[in-house]
Amino acid sequence: MAHEWTAEKLAALLALPDFTEVYARADAVRHETVGDVVHIRAILEFSNHCRRQCRYCGLNSRNPHVTRYRMSEREIVESAEGAWKAGYRTLVMQSGEDPYFTAERLGGLVRAIKERTGLALTISCGEMPEADYAYLRECGADRYLLKHETADPAIYAALHPCGTLEARVACLRSLKRLGYETGSGFMIGLPGQTVRTITQDILLLADIGCDMAGIGPFIPHPDTPLKDVPEGSAEMAQRAVALARLVLPKANLPATTSLAVADKEARGQVFARGANVIMRKVTPDPYKGYYEIYPAAFPPTDVARERQELEEQIATLGRIPV
Ligand code: SAH
């Protein structure tokens, strides 16, 4: 389906007063390309140490109010086995940019988990040299998730004292070259963002050739420099998901946690607007509560029960949990 998407076309759609028809188109494309399945992925947040200072993120290294933790290698492997036994087939291993977890240590974990389970592994541990991404791939990592956060270089620079958009995108292109299923994504509601920025975000996903994109509203965290910036719009986030489905018909598009935090109803709705993936935290207590990127209340972790409930919720949406 050749379709020339331009910033102008996307901006015109985003500005529509009523998005019902675009949502319906996104839902139809989703049905045709990736079917009615909803993929349930587990996410394990194994360390909240971070060397970076991203101004929106509660885990940034300048926030003194975080209880920092680092799960042991044994705890990580056991949590992965627990997710496998509960029926998960994909595990996202996420952390801050924690210098303790060198590529060598991460690679050891990937190998250990691959030996004990049949899990597909997504790594989400930030920016690394290409050689490290290559090493992790050799160890068996299948996918990598690294959101570009915003496609506007000036907004990117204002929010990331430790990096540039250019470096971020270079990492994504390395991952793609190395054969990873590559995930990016961005936030809605960052200061300075306009409809134009969002069209650039969507076109950047296409330019990189992303296999996955996580799109969610910005949620202010009280211990960050962005504490007084209003929360991003859940409606705009869903519009961006729908357009991402039109531009990247076969991509995996999650109903993000931040979308559910901004608007409880939206997490169900977005599955009829282009989304086809959901992630569930399997991070053990009490660590789960300490991984506070943005404020959110999560019930105590019960991996098997939560998985069961989620399957039932997906079925009530008329979709097939996998
Ligand atoms: N260190 C890893 C993981 C980052 S945390 C990395 O750099 O990729 C995962 C994602 O949470 C980020 O990519 C960002 O898009 C999102 N995030 C961080 N702070 C947020 C906030 N205040 N509101 C909404 N999303 C946020």
mmCIF file of C-alpha atoms in Angstrom, residues 99-221:
data_model
loop_
_atom_site.group_PDB
_atom_site.id
_atom_site.type_symbol
_atom_site.label_atom_id
_atom_site.label_comp_id
_atom_site.label_asym_id
_atom_site.label_seq_id
_atom_site.Cartn_x
_atom_site.Cartn_y
_atom_site.Cartn_z
ATOM 1 C CA PRO A 99 27.155 1.775 34.722
ATOM 2 C CA TYR A 100 27.153 -1.401 36.848
ATOM 3 C CA PHE A 101 25.332 -3.253 34.087
ATOM 4 C CA THR A 102 28.083 -3.326 31.491
ATOM 5 C CA ALA A 103 27.429 -5.058 28.181
ATOM 6 C CA GLU A 104 29.309 -8.036 29.580
ATOM 7 C CA ARG A 105 27.022 -8.352 32.621
ATOM 8 C CA LEU A 106 23.902 -7.770 30.541
ATOM 9 C CA GLY A 107 25.083 -10.297 27.977
ATOM 10 C CA GLY A 108 25.576 -12.859 30.758
ATOM 11 C CA LEU A 109 22.018 -12.271 31.904
ATOM 12 C CA VAL A 110 20.663 -12.614 28.385
ATOM 13 C CA ARG A 111 22.481 -15.931 27.969
ATOM 14 C CA ALA A 112 21.332 -17.224 31.352
ATOM 15 C CA ILE A 113 17.688 -16.347 30.677
ATOM 16 C CA LYS A 114 17.849 -17.822 27.161
ATOM 17 C CA GLU A 115 19.258 -21.075 28.593
ATOM 18 C CA ARG A 116 16.440 -21.407 31.099
ATOM 19 C CA THR A 117 13.432 -20.097 29.160
ATOM 20 C CA GLY A 118 12.146 -19.617 25.628
ATOM 21 C CA LEU A 119 11.541 -15.908 26.208
ATOM 22 C CA ALA A 120 12.112 -13.409 23.409
ATOM 23 C CA LEU A 121 14.190 -10.659 25.032
ATOM 24 C CA THR A 122 13.865 -6.932 24.535
ATOM 25 C CA ILE A 123 16.576 -4.795 26.104
ATOM 26 C CA SER A 124 15.779 -1.210 27.113
ATOM 27 C CA CYS A 125 18.840 0.159 28.884
ATOM 28 C CA GLY A 126 19.535 3.352 26.981
ATOM 29 C CA GLU A 127 22.389 4.442 24.760
ATOM 30 C CA MET A 128 25.501 2.276 24.285
ATOM 31 C CA PRO A 129 28.356 2.094 21.796
ATOM 32 C CA GLU A 130 27.476 0.068 18.708
ATOM 33 C CA ALA A 131 29.956 -2.637 19.752
ATOM 34 C CA ASP A 132 27.937 -3.222 22.939
ATOM 35 C CA TYR A 133 24.668 -3.511 21.028
ATOM 36 C CA ALA A 134 26.426 -5.979 18.708
ATOM 37 C CA TYR A 135 27.657 -8.009 21.674
ATOM 38 C CA LEU A 136 24.187 -8.194 23.246
ATOM 39 C CA ARG A 137 22.775 -9.322 19.925
ATOM 40 C CA GLU A 138 25.400 -12.117 19.811
ATOM 41 C CA CYS A 139 24.352 -13.142 23.311
ATOM 42 C CA GLY A 140 20.802 -13.607 22.054
ATOM 43 C CA ALA A 141 18.951 -10.305 22.565
ATOM 44 C CA ASP A 142 16.127 -10.083 20.016
ATOM 45 C CA ARG A 143 14.782 -6.559 20.317
ATOM 46 C CA TYR A 144 15.800 -3.176 21.645
ATOM 47 C CA LEU A 145 13.579 -0.360 22.893
ATOM 48 C CA LEU A 146 15.002 3.166 22.879
ATOM 49 C CA LYS A 147 12.510 5.986 22.471
ATOM 50 C CA HIS A 148 13.661 9.034 20.540
ATOM 51 C CA GLU A 149 11.457 11.043 22.984
ATOM 52 C CA THR A 150 11.030 14.053 20.656
ATOM 53 C CA ALA A 151 12.056 14.615 17.034
ATOM 54 C CA ASP A 152 12.672 18.335 17.576
ATOM 55 C CA PRO A 153 16.437 18.840 18.133
ATOM 56 C CA ALA A 154 15.933 22.043 20.176
ATOM 57 C CA ILE A 155 13.335 20.489 22.510
ATOM 58 C CA TYR A 156 15.530 17.399 22.776
ATOM 59 C CA ALA A 157 18.543 19.521 23.775
ATOM 60 C CA ALA A 158 16.525 21.471 26.370
ATOM 61 C CA LEU A 159 15.361 18.258 28.070
ATOM 62 C CA HIS A 160 18.514 16.148 27.865
ATOM 63 C CA PRO A 161 21.632 17.758 29.368
ATOM 64 C CA CYS A 162 23.509 14.493 28.677
ATOM 65 C CA GLY A 163 22.730 13.814 25.034
ATOM 66 C CA THR A 164 21.641 14.895 21.596
ATOM 67 C CA LEU A 165 18.862 13.822 19.257
ATOM 68 C CA GLU A 166 21.534 13.009 16.690
ATOM 69 C CA ALA A 167 23.235 10.525 19.029
ATOM 70 C CA ARG A 168 19.883 8.982 19.967
ATOM 71 C CA VAL A 169 18.877 8.467 16.352
ATOM 72 C CA ALA A 170 22.353 7.116 15.522
ATOM 73 C CA CYS A 171 21.814 4.452 18.214
ATOM 74 C CA LEU A 172 18.448 3.516 16.690
ATOM 75 C CA ARG A 173 20.003 3.195 13.242
ATOM 76 C CA SER A 174 22.800 0.983 14.679
ATOM 77 C CA LEU A 175 20.210 -1.259 16.318
ATOM 78 C CA LYS A 176 18.323 -1.586 13.071
ATOM 79 C CA ARG A 177 21.542 -2.393 11.173
ATOM 80 C CA LEU A 178 22.429 -5.078 13.706
ATOM 81 C CA GLY A 179 19.161 -6.857 13.027
ATOM 82 C CA TYR A 180 17.308 -5.982 16.205
ATOM 83 C CA GLU A 181 13.574 -5.564 16.060
ATOM 84 C CA THR A 182 13.812 -1.901 16.895
ATOM 85 C CA GLY A 183 11.420 0.078 19.058
ATOM 86 C CA SER A 184 11.280 3.832 19.425
ATOM 87 C CA GLY A 185 8.574 6.225 20.562
ATOM 88 C CA PHE A 186 7.938 9.650 21.976
ATOM 89 C CA MET A 187 6.003 11.663 24.533
ATOM 90 C CA ILE A 188 3.008 13.917 23.993
ATOM 91 C CA GLY A 189 2.872 17.222 25.875
ATOM 92 C CA LEU A 190 6.548 18.099 26.263
ATOM 93 C CA PRO A 191 7.106 21.851 26.635
ATOM 94 C CA GLY A 192 7.452 23.516 23.249
ATOM 95 C CA GLN A 193 5.867 20.633 21.344
ATOM 96 C CA THR A 194 3.407 21.538 18.580
ATOM 97 C CA VAL A 195 1.281 19.573 16.125
ATOM 98 C CA ARG A 196 4.187 20.012 13.723
ATOM 99 C CA THR A 197 6.589 18.325 16.182
ATOM 100 C CA ILE A 198 4.244 15.355 16.478
ATOM 101 C CA THR A 199 4.145 14.934 12.692
ATOM 102 C CA GLN A 200 7.966 14.940 12.725
ATOM 103 C CA ASP A 201 7.917 12.321 15.491
ATOM 104 C CA ILE A 202 5.725 10.037 13.394
ATOM 105 C CA LEU A 203 7.764 10.550 10.226
ATOM 106 C CA LEU A 204 10.975 9.828 12.149
ATOM 107 C CA LEU A 205 9.561 6.462 13.251
ATOM 108 C CA ALA A 206 8.998 5.656 9.576
ATOM 109 C CA ASP A 207 12.416 6.943 8.523
ATOM 110 C CA ILE A 208 14.174 4.721 11.078
ATOM 111 C CA GLY A 209 11.979 1.812 10.012
ATOM 112 C CA CYS A 210 10.762 1.116 13.538
ATOM 113 C CA ASP A 211 9.186 -2.233 14.248
ATOM 114 C CA MET A 212 7.626 -0.893 17.412
ATOM 115 C CA ALA A 213 6.684 2.520 18.834
ATOM 116 C CA GLY A 214 5.592 3.468 22.337
ATOM 117 C CA ILE A 215 3.622 6.710 22.361
ATOM 118 C CA GLY A 216 2.270 8.165 25.586
ATOM 119 C CA PRO A 217 1.514 11.431 27.358
ATOM 120 C CA PHE A 218 4.122 13.164 29.480
ATOM 121 C CA ILE A 219 3.237 12.873 33.194
ATOM 122 C CA PRO A 220 4.835 15.486 35.501
ATOM 123 C CA HIS A 221 6.932 14.125 38.364
#
